[in-house]
Short mmCIF file of C-alpha atoms and ligand atoms in Angstrom, two decimals:
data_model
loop_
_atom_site.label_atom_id
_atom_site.label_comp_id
_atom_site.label_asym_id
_atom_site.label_seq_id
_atom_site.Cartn_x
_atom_site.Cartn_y
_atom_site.Cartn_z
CA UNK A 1 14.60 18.47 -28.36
CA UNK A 2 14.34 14.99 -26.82
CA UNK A 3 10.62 14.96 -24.53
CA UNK A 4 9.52 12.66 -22.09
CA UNK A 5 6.30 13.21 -23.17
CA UNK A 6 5.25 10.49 -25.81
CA UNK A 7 3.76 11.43 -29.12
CA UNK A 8 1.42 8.68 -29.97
CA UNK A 9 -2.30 8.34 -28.82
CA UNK A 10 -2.98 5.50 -26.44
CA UNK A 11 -6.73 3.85 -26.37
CA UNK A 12 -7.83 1.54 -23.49
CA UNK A 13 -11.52 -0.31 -22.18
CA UNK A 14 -11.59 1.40 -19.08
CA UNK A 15 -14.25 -0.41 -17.42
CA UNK A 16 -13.87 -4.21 -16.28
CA UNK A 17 -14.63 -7.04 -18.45
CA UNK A 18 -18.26 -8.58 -19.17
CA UNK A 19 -21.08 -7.03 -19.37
CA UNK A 20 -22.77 -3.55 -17.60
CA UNK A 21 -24.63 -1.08 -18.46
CA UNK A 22 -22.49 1.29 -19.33
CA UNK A 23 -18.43 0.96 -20.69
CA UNK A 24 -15.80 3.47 -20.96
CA UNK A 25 -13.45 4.15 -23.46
CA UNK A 26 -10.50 6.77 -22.62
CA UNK A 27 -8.39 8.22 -25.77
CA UNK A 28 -5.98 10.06 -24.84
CA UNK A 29 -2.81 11.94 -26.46
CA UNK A 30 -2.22 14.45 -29.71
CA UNK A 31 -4.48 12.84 -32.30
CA UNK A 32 -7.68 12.62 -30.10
CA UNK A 33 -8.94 15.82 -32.15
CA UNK A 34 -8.49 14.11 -35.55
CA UNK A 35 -10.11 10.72 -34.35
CA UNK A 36 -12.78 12.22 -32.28
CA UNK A 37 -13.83 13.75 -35.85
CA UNK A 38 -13.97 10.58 -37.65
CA UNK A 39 -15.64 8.75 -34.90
CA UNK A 40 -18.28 11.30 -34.01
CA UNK A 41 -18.10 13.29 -37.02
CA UNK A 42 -17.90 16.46 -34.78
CA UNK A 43 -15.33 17.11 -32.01
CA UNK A 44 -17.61 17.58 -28.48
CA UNK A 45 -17.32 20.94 -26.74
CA UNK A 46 -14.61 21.21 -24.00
CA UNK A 47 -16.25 19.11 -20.82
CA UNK A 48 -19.61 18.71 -21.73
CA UNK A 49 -21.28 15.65 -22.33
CA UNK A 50 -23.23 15.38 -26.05
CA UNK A 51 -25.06 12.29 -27.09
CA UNK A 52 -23.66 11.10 -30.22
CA UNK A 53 -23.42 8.08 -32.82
CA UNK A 54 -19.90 6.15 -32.50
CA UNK A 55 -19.48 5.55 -36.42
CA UNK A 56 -17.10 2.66 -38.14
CA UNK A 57 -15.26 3.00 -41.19
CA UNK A 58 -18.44 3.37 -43.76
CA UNK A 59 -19.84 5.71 -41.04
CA UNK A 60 -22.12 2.53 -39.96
CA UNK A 61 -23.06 2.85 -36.28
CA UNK A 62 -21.54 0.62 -33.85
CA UNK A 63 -22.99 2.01 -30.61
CA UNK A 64 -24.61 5.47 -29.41
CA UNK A 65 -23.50 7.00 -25.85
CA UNK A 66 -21.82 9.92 -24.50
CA UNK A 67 -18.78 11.75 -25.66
CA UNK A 68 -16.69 14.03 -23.70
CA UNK A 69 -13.74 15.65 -24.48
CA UNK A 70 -11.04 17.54 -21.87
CA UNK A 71 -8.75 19.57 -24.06
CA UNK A 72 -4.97 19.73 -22.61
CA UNK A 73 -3.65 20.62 -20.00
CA UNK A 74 -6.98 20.19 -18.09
CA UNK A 75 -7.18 17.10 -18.37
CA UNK A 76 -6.56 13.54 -15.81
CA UNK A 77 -3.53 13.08 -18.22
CA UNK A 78 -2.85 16.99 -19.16
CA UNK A 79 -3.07 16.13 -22.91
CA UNK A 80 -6.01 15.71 -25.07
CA UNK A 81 -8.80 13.17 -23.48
CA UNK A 82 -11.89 11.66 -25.36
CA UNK A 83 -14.10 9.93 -22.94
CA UNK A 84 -16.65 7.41 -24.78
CA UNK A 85 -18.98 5.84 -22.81
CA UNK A 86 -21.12 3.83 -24.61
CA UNK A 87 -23.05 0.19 -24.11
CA UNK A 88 -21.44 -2.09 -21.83
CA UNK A 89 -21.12 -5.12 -23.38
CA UNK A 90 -17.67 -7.26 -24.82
CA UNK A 91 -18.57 -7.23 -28.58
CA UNK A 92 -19.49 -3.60 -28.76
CA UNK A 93 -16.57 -1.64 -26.61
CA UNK A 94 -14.25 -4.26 -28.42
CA UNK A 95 -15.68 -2.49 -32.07
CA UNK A 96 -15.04 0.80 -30.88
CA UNK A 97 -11.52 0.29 -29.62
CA UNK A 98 -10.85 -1.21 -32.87
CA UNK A 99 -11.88 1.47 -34.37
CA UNK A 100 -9.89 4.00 -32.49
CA UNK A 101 -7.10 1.88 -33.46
CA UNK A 102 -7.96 2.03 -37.08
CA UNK A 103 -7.88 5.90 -36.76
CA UNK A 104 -4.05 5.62 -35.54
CA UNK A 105 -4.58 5.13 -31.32
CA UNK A 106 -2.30 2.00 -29.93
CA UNK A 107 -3.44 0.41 -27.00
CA UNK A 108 -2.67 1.36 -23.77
CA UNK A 109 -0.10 0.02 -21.16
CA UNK A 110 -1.66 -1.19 -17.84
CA UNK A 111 -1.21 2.75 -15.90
CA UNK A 112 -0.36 4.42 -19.04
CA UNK A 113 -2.72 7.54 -18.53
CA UNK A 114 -1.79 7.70 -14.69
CA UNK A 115 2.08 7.69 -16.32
CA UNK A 116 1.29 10.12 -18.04
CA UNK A 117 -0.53 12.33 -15.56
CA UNK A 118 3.00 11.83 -13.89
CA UNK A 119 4.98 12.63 -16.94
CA UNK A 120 3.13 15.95 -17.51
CA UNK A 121 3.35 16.76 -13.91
CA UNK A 122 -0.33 16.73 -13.41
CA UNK A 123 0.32 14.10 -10.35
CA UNK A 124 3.64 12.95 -7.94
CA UNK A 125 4.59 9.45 -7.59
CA UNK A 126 2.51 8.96 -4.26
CA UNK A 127 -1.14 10.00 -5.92
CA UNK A 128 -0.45 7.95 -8.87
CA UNK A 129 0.14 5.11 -6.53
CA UNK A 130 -2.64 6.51 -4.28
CA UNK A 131 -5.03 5.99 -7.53
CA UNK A 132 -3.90 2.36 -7.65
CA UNK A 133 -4.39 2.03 -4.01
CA UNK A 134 -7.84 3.80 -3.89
CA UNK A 135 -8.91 1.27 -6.75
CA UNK A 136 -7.89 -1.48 -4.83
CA UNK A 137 -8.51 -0.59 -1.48
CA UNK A 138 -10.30 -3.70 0.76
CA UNK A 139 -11.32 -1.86 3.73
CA UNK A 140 -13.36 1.55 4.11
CA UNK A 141 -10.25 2.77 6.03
CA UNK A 142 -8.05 1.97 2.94
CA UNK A 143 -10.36 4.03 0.87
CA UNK A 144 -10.46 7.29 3.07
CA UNK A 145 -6.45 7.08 3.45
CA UNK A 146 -6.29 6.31 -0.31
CA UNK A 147 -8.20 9.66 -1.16
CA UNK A 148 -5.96 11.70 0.90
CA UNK A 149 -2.61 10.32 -0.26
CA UNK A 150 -4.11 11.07 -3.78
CA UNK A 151 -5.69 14.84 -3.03
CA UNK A 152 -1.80 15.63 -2.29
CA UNK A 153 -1.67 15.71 1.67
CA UNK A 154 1.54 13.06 1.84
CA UNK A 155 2.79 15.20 -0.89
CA UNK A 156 2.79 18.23 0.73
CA UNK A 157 4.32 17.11 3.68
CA UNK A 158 7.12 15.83 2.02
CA UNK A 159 7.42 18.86 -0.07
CA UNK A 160 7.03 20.77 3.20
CA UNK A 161 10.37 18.63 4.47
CA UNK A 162 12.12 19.61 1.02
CA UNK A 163 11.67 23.23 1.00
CA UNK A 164 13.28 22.87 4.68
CA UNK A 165 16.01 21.07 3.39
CA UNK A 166 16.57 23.01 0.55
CA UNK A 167 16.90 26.40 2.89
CA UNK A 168 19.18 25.02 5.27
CA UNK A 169 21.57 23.31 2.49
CA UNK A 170 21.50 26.91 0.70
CA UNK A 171 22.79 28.40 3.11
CA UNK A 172 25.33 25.84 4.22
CA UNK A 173 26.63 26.31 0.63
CA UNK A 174 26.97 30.27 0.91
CA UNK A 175 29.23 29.10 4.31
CA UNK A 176 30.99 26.99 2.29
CA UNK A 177 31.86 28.98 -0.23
CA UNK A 178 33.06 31.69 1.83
CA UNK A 179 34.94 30.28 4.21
CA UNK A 180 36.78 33.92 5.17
CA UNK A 181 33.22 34.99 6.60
CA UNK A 182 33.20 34.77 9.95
CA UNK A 183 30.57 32.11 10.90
CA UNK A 184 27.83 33.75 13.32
CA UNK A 185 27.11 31.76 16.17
CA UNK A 186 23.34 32.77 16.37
CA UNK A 187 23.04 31.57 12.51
CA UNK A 188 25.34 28.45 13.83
CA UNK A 189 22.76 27.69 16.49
CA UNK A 190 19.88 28.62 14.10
CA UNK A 191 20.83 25.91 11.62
CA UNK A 192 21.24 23.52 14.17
CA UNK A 193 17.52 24.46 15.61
CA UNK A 194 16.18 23.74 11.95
CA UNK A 195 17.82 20.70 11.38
CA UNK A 196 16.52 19.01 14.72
CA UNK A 197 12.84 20.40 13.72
CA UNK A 198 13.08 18.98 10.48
CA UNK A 199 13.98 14.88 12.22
CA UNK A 200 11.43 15.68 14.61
CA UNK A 201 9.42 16.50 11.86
CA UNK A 202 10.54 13.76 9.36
CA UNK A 203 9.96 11.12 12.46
CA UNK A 204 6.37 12.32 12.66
CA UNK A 205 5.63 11.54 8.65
CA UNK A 206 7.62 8.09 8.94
CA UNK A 207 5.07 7.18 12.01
CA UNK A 208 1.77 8.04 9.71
CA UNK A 209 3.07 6.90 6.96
CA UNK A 210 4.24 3.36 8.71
CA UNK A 211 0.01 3.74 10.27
CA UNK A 212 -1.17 4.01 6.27
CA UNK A 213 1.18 1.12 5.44
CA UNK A 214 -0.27 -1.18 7.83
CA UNK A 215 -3.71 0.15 6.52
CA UNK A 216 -2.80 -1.04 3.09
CA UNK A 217 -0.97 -4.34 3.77
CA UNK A 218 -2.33 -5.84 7.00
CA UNK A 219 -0.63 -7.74 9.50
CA UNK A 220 -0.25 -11.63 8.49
CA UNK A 221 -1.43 -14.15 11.25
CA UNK A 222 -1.12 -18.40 11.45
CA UNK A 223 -2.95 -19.75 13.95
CA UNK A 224 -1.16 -23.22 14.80
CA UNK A 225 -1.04 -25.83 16.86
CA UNK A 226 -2.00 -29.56 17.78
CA UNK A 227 -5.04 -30.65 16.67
CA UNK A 228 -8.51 -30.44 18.29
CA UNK A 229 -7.39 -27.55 20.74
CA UNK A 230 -9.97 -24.65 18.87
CA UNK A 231 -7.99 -23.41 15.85
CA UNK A 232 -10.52 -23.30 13.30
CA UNK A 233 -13.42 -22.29 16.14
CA UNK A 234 -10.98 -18.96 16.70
CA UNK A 235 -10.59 -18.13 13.20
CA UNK A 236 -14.56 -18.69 13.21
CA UNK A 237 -15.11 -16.49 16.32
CA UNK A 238 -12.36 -13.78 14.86
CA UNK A 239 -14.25 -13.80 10.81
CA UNK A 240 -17.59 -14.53 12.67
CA UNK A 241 -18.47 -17.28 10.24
CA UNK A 242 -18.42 -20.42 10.05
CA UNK A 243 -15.51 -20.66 7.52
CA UNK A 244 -13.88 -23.59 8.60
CA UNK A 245 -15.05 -26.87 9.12
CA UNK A 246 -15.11 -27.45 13.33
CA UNK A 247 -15.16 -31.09 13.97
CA UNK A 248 -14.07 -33.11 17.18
CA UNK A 249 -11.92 -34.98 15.03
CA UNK A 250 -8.60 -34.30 15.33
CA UNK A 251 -6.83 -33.43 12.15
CA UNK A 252 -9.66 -32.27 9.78
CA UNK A 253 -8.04 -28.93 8.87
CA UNK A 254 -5.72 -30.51 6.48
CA UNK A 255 -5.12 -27.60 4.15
CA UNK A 256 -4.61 -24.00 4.92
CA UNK A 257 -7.62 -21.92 4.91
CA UNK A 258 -6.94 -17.93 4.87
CA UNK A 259 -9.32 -15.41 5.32
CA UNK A 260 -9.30 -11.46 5.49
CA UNK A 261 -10.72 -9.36 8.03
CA UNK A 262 -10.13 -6.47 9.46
CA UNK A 263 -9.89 -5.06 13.61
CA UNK A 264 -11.18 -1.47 13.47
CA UNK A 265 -9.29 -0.68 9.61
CA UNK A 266 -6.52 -2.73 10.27
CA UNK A 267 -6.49 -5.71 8.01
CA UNK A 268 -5.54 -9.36 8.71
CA UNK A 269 -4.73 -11.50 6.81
CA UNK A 270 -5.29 -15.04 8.89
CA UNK A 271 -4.31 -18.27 8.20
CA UNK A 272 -5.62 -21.55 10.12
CA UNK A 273 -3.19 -24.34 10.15
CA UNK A 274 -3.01 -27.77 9.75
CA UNK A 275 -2.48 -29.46 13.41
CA UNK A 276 1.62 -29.35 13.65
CA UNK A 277 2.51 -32.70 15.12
CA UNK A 278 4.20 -35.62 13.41
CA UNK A 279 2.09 -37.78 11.23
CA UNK A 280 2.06 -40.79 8.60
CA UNK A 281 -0.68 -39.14 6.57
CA UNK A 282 0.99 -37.73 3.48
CA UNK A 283 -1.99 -35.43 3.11
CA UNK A 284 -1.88 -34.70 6.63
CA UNK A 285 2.06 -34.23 6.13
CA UNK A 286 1.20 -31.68 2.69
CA UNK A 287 -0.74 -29.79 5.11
CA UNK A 288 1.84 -29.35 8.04
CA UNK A 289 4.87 -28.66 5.07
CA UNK A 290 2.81 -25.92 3.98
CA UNK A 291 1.72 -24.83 7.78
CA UNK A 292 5.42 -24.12 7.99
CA UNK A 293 5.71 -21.96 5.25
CA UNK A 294 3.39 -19.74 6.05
CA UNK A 295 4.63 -19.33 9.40
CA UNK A 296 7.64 -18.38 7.87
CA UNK A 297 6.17 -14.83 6.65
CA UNK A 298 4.24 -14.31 9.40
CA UNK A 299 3.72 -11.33 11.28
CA UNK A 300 2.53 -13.22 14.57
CA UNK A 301 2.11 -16.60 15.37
CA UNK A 302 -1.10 -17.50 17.51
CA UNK A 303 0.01 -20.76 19.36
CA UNK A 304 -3.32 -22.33 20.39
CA UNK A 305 -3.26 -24.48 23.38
CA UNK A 306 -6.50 -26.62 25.14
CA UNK A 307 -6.32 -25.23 28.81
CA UNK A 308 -9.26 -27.70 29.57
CA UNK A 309 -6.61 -30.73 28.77
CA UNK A 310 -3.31 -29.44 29.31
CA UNK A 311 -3.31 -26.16 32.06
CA UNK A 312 0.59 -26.27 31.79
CA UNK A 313 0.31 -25.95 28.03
CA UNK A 314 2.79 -28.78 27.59
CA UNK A 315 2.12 -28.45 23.97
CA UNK A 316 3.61 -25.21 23.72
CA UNK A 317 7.15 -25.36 23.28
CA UNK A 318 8.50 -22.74 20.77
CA UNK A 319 11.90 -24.17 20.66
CA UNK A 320 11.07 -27.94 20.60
CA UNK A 321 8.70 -26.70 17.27
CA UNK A 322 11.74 -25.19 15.83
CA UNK A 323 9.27 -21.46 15.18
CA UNK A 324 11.52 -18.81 13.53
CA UNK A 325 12.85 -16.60 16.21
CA UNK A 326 11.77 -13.46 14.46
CA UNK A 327 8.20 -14.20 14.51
CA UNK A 328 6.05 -13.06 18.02
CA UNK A 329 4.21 -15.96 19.27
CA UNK A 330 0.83 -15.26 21.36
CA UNK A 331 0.59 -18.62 23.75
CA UNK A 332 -3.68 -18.50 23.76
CA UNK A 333 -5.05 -20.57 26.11
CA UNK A 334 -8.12 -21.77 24.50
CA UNK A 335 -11.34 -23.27 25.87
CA UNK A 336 -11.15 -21.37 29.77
CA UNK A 337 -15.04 -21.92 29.86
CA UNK A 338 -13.99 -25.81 30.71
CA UNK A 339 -11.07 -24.95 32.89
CA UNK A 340 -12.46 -21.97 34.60
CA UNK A 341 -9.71 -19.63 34.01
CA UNK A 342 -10.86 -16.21 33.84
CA UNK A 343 -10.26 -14.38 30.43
CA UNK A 344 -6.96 -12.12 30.33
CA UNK A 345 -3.69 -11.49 29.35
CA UNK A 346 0.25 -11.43 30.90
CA UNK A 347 3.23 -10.74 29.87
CA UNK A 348 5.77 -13.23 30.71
CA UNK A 349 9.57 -13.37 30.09
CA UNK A 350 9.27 -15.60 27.17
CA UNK A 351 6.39 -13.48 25.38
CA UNK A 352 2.44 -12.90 25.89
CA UNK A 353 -0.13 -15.55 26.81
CA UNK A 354 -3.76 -14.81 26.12
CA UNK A 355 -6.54 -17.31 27.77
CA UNK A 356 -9.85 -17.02 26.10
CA UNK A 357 -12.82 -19.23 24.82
CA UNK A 358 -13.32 -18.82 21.04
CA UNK A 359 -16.31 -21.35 21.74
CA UNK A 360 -18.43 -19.15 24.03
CA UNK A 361 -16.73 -16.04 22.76
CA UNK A 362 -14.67 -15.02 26.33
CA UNK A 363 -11.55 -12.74 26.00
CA UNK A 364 -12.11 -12.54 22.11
CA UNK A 365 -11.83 -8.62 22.57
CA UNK A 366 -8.28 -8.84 24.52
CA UNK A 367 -7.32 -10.57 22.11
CA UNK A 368 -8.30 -7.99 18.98
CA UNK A 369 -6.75 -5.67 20.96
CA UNK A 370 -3.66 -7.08 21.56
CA UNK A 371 -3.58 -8.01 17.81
CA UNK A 372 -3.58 -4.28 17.15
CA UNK A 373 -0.71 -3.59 19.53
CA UNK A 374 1.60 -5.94 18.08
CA UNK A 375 1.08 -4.57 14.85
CA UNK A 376 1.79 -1.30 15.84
CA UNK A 377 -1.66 0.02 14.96
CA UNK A 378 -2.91 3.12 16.53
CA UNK A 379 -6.24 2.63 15.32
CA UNK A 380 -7.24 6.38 14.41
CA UNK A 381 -7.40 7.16 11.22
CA UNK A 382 -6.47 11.17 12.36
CA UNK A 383 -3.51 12.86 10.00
CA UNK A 384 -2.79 9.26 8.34
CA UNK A 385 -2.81 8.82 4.48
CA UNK A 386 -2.02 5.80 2.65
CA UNK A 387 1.34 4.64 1.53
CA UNK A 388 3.68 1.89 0.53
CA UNK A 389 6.82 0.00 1.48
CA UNK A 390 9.11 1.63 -0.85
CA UNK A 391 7.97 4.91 0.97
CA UNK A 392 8.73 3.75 4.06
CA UNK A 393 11.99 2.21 3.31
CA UNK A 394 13.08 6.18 1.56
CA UNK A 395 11.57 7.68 4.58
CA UNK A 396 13.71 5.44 6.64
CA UNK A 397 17.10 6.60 4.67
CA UNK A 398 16.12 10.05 4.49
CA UNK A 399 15.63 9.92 8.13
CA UNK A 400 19.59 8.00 9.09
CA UNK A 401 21.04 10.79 7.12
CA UNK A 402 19.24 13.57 8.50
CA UNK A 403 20.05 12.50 11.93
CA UNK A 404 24.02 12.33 10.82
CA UNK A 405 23.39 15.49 9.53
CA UNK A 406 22.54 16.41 12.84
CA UNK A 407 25.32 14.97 14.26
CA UNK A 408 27.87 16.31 12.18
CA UNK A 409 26.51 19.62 12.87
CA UNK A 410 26.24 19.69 16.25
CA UNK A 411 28.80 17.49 17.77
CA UNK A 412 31.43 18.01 15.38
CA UNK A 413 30.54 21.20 13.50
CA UNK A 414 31.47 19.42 10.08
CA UNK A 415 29.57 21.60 7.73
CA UNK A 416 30.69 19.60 4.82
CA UNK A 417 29.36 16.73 5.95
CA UNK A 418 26.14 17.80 7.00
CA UNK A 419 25.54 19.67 3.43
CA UNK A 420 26.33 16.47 1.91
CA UNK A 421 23.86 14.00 4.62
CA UNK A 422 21.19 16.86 3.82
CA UNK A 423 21.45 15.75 -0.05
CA UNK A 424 21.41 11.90 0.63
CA UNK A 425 17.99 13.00 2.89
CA UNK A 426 16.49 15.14 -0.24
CA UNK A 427 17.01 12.76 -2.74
CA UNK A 428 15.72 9.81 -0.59
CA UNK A 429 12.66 11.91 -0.01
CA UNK A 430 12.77 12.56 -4.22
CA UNK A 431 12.58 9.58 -4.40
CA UNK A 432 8.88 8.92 -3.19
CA UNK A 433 7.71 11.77 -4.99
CA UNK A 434 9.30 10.70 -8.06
CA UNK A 435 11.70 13.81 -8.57
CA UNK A 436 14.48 11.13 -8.64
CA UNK A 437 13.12 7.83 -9.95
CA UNK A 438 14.83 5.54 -12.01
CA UNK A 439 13.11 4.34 -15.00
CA UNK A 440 12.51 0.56 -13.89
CA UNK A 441 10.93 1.98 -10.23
CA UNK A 442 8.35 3.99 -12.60
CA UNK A 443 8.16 0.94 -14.61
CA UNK A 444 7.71 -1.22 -11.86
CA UNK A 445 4.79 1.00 -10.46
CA UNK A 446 2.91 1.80 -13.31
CA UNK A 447 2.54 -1.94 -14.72
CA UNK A 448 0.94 -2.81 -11.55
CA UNK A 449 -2.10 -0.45 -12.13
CA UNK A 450 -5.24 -1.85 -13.88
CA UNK A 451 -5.58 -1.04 -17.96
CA UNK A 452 -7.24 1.82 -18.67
CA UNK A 453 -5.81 4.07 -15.27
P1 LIG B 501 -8.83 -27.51 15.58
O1 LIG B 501 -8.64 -28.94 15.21
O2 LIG B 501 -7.70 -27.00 16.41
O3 LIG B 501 -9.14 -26.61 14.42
O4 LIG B 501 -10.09 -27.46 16.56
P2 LIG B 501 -11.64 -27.16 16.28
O5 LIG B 501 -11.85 -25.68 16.15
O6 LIG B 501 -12.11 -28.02 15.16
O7 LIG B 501 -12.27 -27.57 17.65
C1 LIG B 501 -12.15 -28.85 18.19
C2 LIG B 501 -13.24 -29.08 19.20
O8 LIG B 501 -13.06 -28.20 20.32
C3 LIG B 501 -14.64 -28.79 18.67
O9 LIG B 501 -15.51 -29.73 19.18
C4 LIG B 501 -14.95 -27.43 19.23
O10 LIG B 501 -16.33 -27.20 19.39
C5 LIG B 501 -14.23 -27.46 20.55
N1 LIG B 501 -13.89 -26.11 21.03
C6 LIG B 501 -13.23 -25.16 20.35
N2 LIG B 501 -13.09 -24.05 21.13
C7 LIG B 501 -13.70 -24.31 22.30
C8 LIG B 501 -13.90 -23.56 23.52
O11 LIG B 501 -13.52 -22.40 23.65
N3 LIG B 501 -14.55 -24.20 24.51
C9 LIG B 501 -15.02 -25.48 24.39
N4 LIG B 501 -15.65 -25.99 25.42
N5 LIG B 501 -14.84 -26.20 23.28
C10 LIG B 501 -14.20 -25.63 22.25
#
């Protein structure tokens, strides 16, 4: 019978590089029994930690520590586990790998065990991912959204959206396949009920998990604009250091300098440009070539703009720069302490203009907020979990066919058509969980992950 689940035993370091006090070695797969006895000389009892000798070849010690073995299925990767940890260093965790290797392990892939927590079942797509995400996370935030994707609560939900599916498209079927029946108009209007629960329900996991996206990827911001008018002093008075180099020379930020912070969990990713005016300095002219590509990807644009010098902010002129349409600019009027504007924000026809000091620290808080709001970002961590792009982008299909479905049932009572959108919506949603993955997405996912995960 052709398995999924692989025969060989994979070995990986599992803690990082250089030198700790402790280092982990995970074994995991059908010969960990075997190799545990050559190693320890004595296979540990199930889960409990024993002190032992890690012994080579002549049964010469390489390193003492703790073993602990987690006998399939209960186990991180449902098969056999042997957990070493012994002395942190390079040399020594390098010996006993070796060894394991010499006993008939192969080393791991990067995500191997979490593919095979998958493989066995033991996880879905989304908490393997979750691990990854959890391991990686850059904010506190992150973290706590992390831990619930990978407890199971985004699962649920969507499995709570499939078992819907699944009972409406059952009995669709049953109509289908006896079409003599005469179709009930309460079970008619019944269907149609569950249906519309199940967008209005499918809408409300697409706008948490679009919350937990943000949470994982940030929002990208340039700050541009002609020199001297307060760009790096904002970054400084947004990062509260004093990252950049403020001079009143103009044109001293001649490379891009990024730096990551966050607005109550929600995690920018900001970028101070070089001054974007035309200039004979080729390093000057690096700087500006590469000012432009960043604004490229951008999530906002953050014109800056010296109120003090020029109130009718004759330096902002969107088209005249030749910005990319799709990008919202923020017109800040900077330095109000020397023109006496007071700090604030309006909406105008042509977008949002924010006047602030980033010197003396005036209107800094409008503009967090507003930051926020542009990204979409409700702030509250409340019902959100963490989750990715490819999530979004299934959630988003499984949600276009669910409303045809809709559609088709209600407006034109196509029954064959709905039972066929409600399919395209359950395998979308399969999709994230991993019920219907192709073998490069699993590939794709799992080589991300660190070695030894
Ligand atoms: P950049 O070239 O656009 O990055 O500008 P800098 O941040 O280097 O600032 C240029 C000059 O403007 C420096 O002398 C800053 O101290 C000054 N500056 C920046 N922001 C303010 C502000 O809000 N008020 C005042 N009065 N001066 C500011």
């Amino acid at each position: 019978i052709w398995t999924l689940i692989p025969a060989d035993t994979i070995a990986a370091i599992a803690t990082p590089k250089g030198f700790g006090g402790v280092g982990v070695i995970r074994l995991s797969g059908p010969d960990v029994r075997p190799i545990a006895g050559e190693v320890l000389g004595v296979l540990p009892p199930p889960r409990q930690a024993r002190l032992a000798w890690f012994r080579d070849l002549k049964g010469e010690a390489i390193d003492q520590g703790l073993a602990l073995f987690f006998p399939a299925p209960h186990s991180f990767t449902g098969e056999d586990v042997l957990e070493l940890q012994g002395h942190g260093g390079p040399v020594v965790l390098d010996l006993v790998l070796r060894r394991l290797i010499q006993l008939g392990a192969r080393l791991a892939r990067p995500g191997e065990f979490s593919e095979r927590a998958f493989l066995n079942g033991k996880i879905d797509l989304t908490q393997a991912e979750a691990i990854a995400d959890l391991i990686a996370s850059g904010t506190e935030t992150a973290a706590r959204l992390a831990r619930r994707t990978m407890s199971g609560e985004f699962s649920r939900r969507l499995q709570g959206l499939v078992d819907g599916l699944i009972r409406v498209r059952t009995y669709l079927e049953a109509c289908l396949d006896f079409p003599e029946e005469e179709i009930d108009a309460r079970a008619d209007h019944a269907i149609s009920a569950e249906v519309s629960d199940l967008v209005l329900r499918l809408e409300a996991l697409l706008a948490s998990a679009q919350q937990g996206c943000l949470v994982r990827e940030g929002m990208r911001v340039v700050i541009a604009g002609p020199p001297n008018v307060g760009k790096s002093s904002l970054l400084n008075a947004l990062t509260d250091s004093e990252a950049a180099i403020v001079t009143a020379i103009p044109g001293t930020t001649r490379d891009l300098l990024h730096r990551e912070i966050q607005i109550d969990g929600l995690p920018l990713h900001l970028t101070d440009t070089a001054g974007l005016h035309a200039s004979e300095d080729l390093v000057e002219r690096e700087g500006i070539r590469r000012a432009r590509e960043q604004i490229g990807v951008a999530d906002a644009i953050l014109w800056l703009t010296d109120d003090a010098s020029d109130p009718g902010a004759q330096a902002f002129n969107p088209t005249a720069l030749d910005l990319p349409p799709q990008v919202p600019v923020v017109l800040v009027r900077n330095k109000i302490d020397l023109s006496g504007r007071t700090p604030g924000l309006i909406r105008t026809p042509d977008g949002t203009e924010i006047a602030l000091s980033a010197r003396e620290g005036l209107g800094m808080q409008i503009l967090r907020d507003h930051l926020k709001e542009m990204a979409g970002y409700q702030g509250t961590s409340e019902g959100i979990f963490m989750a990715r792009r490819r999530h979004l982008e299934a959630l988003n299909r499984a949600l276009t066919a669910m409303r045809e479905a809709s559609n088709n049932l209600q407006q034109r009572h196509a029954w064959e058509f709905t039972a066929e959108d409600l399919r395209v919506a359950q395998e979308a949603i399969g999709e994230i969980t991993g019920e219907f993955s192709s073998e490069d997405l699993l590939e794709r996912i799992f080589t991300s992950f660190c070695i030894g995960k």
